[in-house]
Short mmCIF file of C-alpha atoms and ligand atoms in Angstrom, two decimals:
data_model
loop_
_atom_site.label_atom_id
_atom_site.label_comp_id
_atom_site.label_asym_id
_atom_site.label_seq_id
_atom_site.Cartn_x
_atom_site.Cartn_y
_atom_site.Cartn_z
CA UNK H 1 0.00 0.01 0.00
CA UNK H 2 2.98 2.23 0.64
CA UNK H 3 3.82 1.85 -3.09
CA UNK H 4 0.41 3.26 -4.12
CA UNK H 5 1.09 6.37 -2.12
CA UNK H 6 4.45 6.99 -3.79
CA UNK H 7 3.20 8.98 -6.81
CA UNK H 8 1.24 11.39 -4.69
CA UNK H 9 4.19 11.81 -2.37
CA UNK H 10 6.46 12.37 -5.33
CA UNK H 11 4.12 14.97 -6.82
CA UNK H 12 3.87 16.73 -3.47
CA UNK H 13 7.64 16.72 -3.30
CA UNK H 14 7.96 18.25 -6.78
CA UNK H 15 5.32 20.88 -6.07
CA UNK H 16 7.00 21.77 -2.82
CA UNK H 17 10.35 22.11 -4.56
CA UNK H 18 8.90 24.30 -7.33
CA UNK H 19 7.10 26.45 -4.74
CA UNK H 20 10.41 26.85 -2.86
CA UNK H 21 12.18 27.70 -6.08
CA UNK H 22 9.67 30.41 -7.03
CA UNK H 23 9.90 31.86 -3.55
CA UNK H 24 13.67 32.34 -3.70
CA UNK H 25 14.57 35.97 -3.20
CA UNK H 26 15.75 36.66 -6.76
CA UNK H 27 13.31 34.51 -8.73
CA UNK H 28 11.09 37.44 -9.72
CA UNK H 29 14.10 39.54 -10.55
CA UNK H 30 15.31 36.81 -12.93
CA UNK H 31 11.90 36.60 -14.59
CA UNK H 32 11.76 40.38 -15.00
CA UNK H 33 15.29 40.45 -16.42
CA UNK H 34 14.43 37.75 -18.94
CA UNK H 35 11.25 39.55 -20.01
CA UNK H 36 13.17 42.87 -20.27
CA UNK H 37 15.81 41.21 -22.42
CA UNK H 38 13.23 39.74 -24.71
CA UNK H 39 11.40 43.07 -25.08
CA UNK H 40 14.68 44.90 -25.70
CA UNK H 41 15.66 42.43 -28.40
CA UNK H 42 12.29 42.88 -30.18
CA UNK H 43 12.59 46.68 -29.87
CA UNK H 44 16.09 46.65 -31.40
CA UNK H 45 14.98 44.46 -34.31
CA UNK H 46 12.00 46.76 -35.05
CA UNK H 47 14.15 49.90 -34.71
CA UNK H 48 16.87 48.57 -37.00
CA UNK H 49 14.32 47.60 -39.64
CA UNK H 50 12.88 51.16 -39.52
CA UNK H 51 16.19 53.01 -39.57
CA UNK H 52 18.01 50.62 -41.92
CA UNK H 53 15.26 49.06 -44.03
CA UNK H 54 17.88 47.59 -46.38
CA UNK H 55 19.99 46.15 -43.50
CA UNK H 56 22.48 47.81 -41.18
CA UNK H 57 25.44 46.57 -43.19
CA UNK H 58 24.04 47.40 -46.62
CA UNK H 59 25.04 51.01 -47.24
CA UNK H 60 25.26 50.43 -50.97
CA UNK H 61 21.53 49.71 -51.10
CA UNK H 62 19.08 52.60 -51.42
CA UNK H 63 15.59 52.49 -50.02
CA UNK H 64 12.54 53.80 -51.84
CA UNK H 65 8.89 52.98 -51.29
CA UNK H 66 9.22 49.43 -49.95
CA UNK H 67 12.12 48.26 -52.11
CA UNK H 68 15.91 48.42 -51.81
CA UNK H 69 17.95 49.20 -54.89
CA UNK H 70 21.55 48.65 -55.83
CA UNK H 71 23.04 50.77 -58.68
CA UNK H 72 26.10 49.05 -60.12
CA UNK H 73 29.47 50.76 -60.45
CA UNK H 74 30.56 48.54 -63.32
CA UNK H 75 29.13 47.97 -66.79
CA UNK H 76 28.43 44.42 -67.96
CA UNK H 77 26.14 42.34 -70.18
CA UNK H 78 22.48 41.82 -69.29
CA UNK H 79 23.04 38.12 -68.43
CA UNK H 80 25.96 38.87 -66.20
CA UNK H 81 24.03 41.69 -64.53
CA UNK H 82 21.20 39.22 -63.87
CA UNK H 83 23.64 36.78 -62.23
CA UNK H 84 25.33 39.51 -60.20
CA UNK H 85 21.94 40.65 -58.77
CA UNK H 86 21.11 37.04 -57.92
CA UNK H 87 24.42 36.68 -56.10
CA UNK H 88 23.32 39.74 -54.01
CA UNK H 89 20.09 37.86 -53.20
CA UNK H 90 18.17 40.28 -55.46
CA UNK H 91 17.09 40.58 -59.09
CA UNK H 92 17.33 43.08 -61.93
CA UNK H 93 14.81 45.84 -61.23
CA UNK H 94 11.20 45.52 -62.25
CA UNK H 95 9.66 48.96 -62.86
CA UNK H 96 6.02 48.91 -61.76
CA UNK H 97 4.90 52.51 -61.71
CA UNK H 98 5.70 56.06 -62.77
CA UNK H 99 6.73 56.77 -59.17
CA UNK H 100 9.31 53.99 -59.29
CA UNK H 101 10.44 55.11 -62.76
CA UNK H 102 10.95 58.65 -61.48
CA UNK H 103 13.08 57.42 -58.58
CA UNK H 104 15.23 55.22 -60.83
CA UNK H 105 15.77 57.82 -63.53
CA UNK H 106 16.92 60.46 -61.08
CA UNK H 107 19.65 58.03 -60.04
CA UNK H 108 20.65 56.84 -63.52
CA UNK H 109 20.73 60.11 -65.48
CA UNK H 110 22.97 60.16 -68.55
CA UNK H 111 23.85 56.46 -68.32
CA UNK H 112 22.42 53.17 -69.51
CA UNK H 113 21.22 50.79 -66.76
CA UNK H 114 19.88 47.28 -67.36
CA UNK H 115 16.46 46.41 -65.96
CA UNK H 116 14.87 42.99 -65.64
CA UNK H 117 12.98 43.13 -68.95
CA UNK H 118 13.71 41.13 -72.12
CA UNK H 119 12.13 39.50 -75.16
CA UNK H 120 14.81 36.82 -75.33
CA UNK H 121 12.32 33.93 -75.18
CA UNK H 122 9.84 35.13 -77.81
CA UNK H 123 10.76 38.00 -80.13
CA UNK H 124 8.52 41.00 -79.48
CA UNK H 125 7.00 39.47 -76.31
CA UNK H 126 8.53 41.55 -73.50
CA UNK H 127 8.45 39.91 -70.08
CA UNK H 128 9.82 40.84 -66.65
CA UNK H 129 12.01 38.51 -64.67
CA UNK H 130 9.09 37.52 -62.45
CA UNK H 131 7.28 36.27 -65.53
CA UNK H 132 4.88 39.17 -65.90
CA UNK H 133 3.92 40.36 -69.34
CA UNK H 134 5.21 43.89 -69.83
CA UNK H 135 2.35 44.99 -72.08
CA UNK H 136 -0.19 44.41 -69.29
CA UNK H 137 1.58 46.78 -66.87
CA UNK H 138 3.58 49.97 -66.72
CA UNK H 139 5.79 50.75 -69.75
CA UNK H 140 8.05 53.70 -70.53
CA UNK H 141 9.63 53.01 -73.92
CA UNK H 142 11.45 55.77 -75.74
CA UNK H 143 9.83 56.91 -78.98
CA UNK H 144 10.23 54.25 -81.67
CA UNK H 145 11.41 51.61 -79.19
CA UNK H 146 11.60 48.67 -78.87
CA UNK H 147 12.84 48.41 -82.44
CA UNK H 148 14.88 45.15 -82.34
CA UNK H 149 17.37 46.88 -84.62
CA UNK H 150 19.35 44.92 -87.20
CA UNK H 151 21.62 43.21 -84.64
CA UNK H 152 18.59 41.83 -82.75
CA UNK H 153 17.85 43.69 -79.53
CA UNK H 154 16.38 41.58 -76.79
CA UNK H 155 17.31 43.28 -73.46
CA UNK H 156 15.93 46.54 -72.04
CA UNK H 157 17.76 49.38 -70.30
CA UNK H 158 17.01 52.85 -68.99
CA UNK H 159 18.43 55.32 -71.46
CA UNK H 160 19.95 58.75 -70.81
CA UNK H 161 16.59 60.42 -70.18
CA UNK H 162 15.30 57.37 -68.21
CA UNK H 163 13.09 56.08 -71.08
CA UNK H 164 13.51 52.47 -72.07
CA UNK H 165 15.34 51.12 -75.08
CA UNK H 166 16.09 47.61 -76.30
CA UNK H 167 19.68 46.82 -77.26
CA UNK H 168 21.63 43.62 -77.89
CA UNK H 169 22.11 41.83 -74.56
CA UNK H 170 25.92 41.78 -74.58
CA UNK H 171 26.13 45.59 -74.75
CA UNK H 172 27.94 46.84 -71.61
CA UNK H 173 25.54 48.75 -69.33
CA UNK H 174 25.34 49.54 -65.66
CA UNK H 175 22.50 47.69 -63.94
CA UNK H 176 19.97 48.09 -61.15
CA UNK H 177 19.18 45.30 -58.66
CA UNK H 178 16.17 45.36 -56.39
CA UNK H 179 15.15 43.38 -53.29
CA UNK H 180 12.34 43.64 -50.70
CA UNK H 181 13.03 45.53 -47.46
CA UNK H 182 14.17 43.60 -44.38
CA UNK H 183 11.54 41.38 -42.86
CA UNK H 184 9.33 41.01 -45.94
CA UNK H 185 9.12 37.83 -47.93
CA UNK H 186 11.20 37.83 -51.09
CA UNK H 187 9.15 37.09 -54.23
CA UNK H 188 10.15 34.40 -56.62
CA UNK H 189 13.29 35.73 -58.29
CA UNK H 190 15.39 35.04 -61.31
CA UNK H 191 12.74 33.12 -63.18
CA UNK H 192 14.09 33.89 -66.61
CA1 CA X 1 13.95 41.76 -79.56
CA1 CA X 2 16.46 49.70 -79.65
#
């Protein structure tokens, strides 16, 4: 019969021990310290994401309206630009609105910058790197472009005045990468 009593005795022993533990002089201090530490950590993460939306160690990225942009310092082909953006966990920029276009063209004045738009798969069918059809969204082609000139022009770039032109994809241009701000889910990238 003693054996049947054992579980209850054991439980009572555990409860007593726990009670004694919680009544130690510094128990509540420890709990408050742990909660403070947790809250401080959350506060720092939120503050960093507000002050450095593109990451505290990413000074080469520029923030504008929910996206982070990288403007290259070197010229290269469209394919290499695409790969270099992917290596930075980003993609060649997709221009979705006049507001975004305005921001980009103030940063790229007088130079050619690749964007994530091409008709490499089907001539004349311009698609963005996320698979979207260019004709169904915002476009900003220069007058008479895209013209697929005699060398075959399948990749798009911002021209001197910011308007878009198609040129052959091995032409050396600067390029613009984009990525979502910290803490948001990256979309599917580099589909093309
Ligand atoms: Ca073409
Ligand atoms: Ca052209």
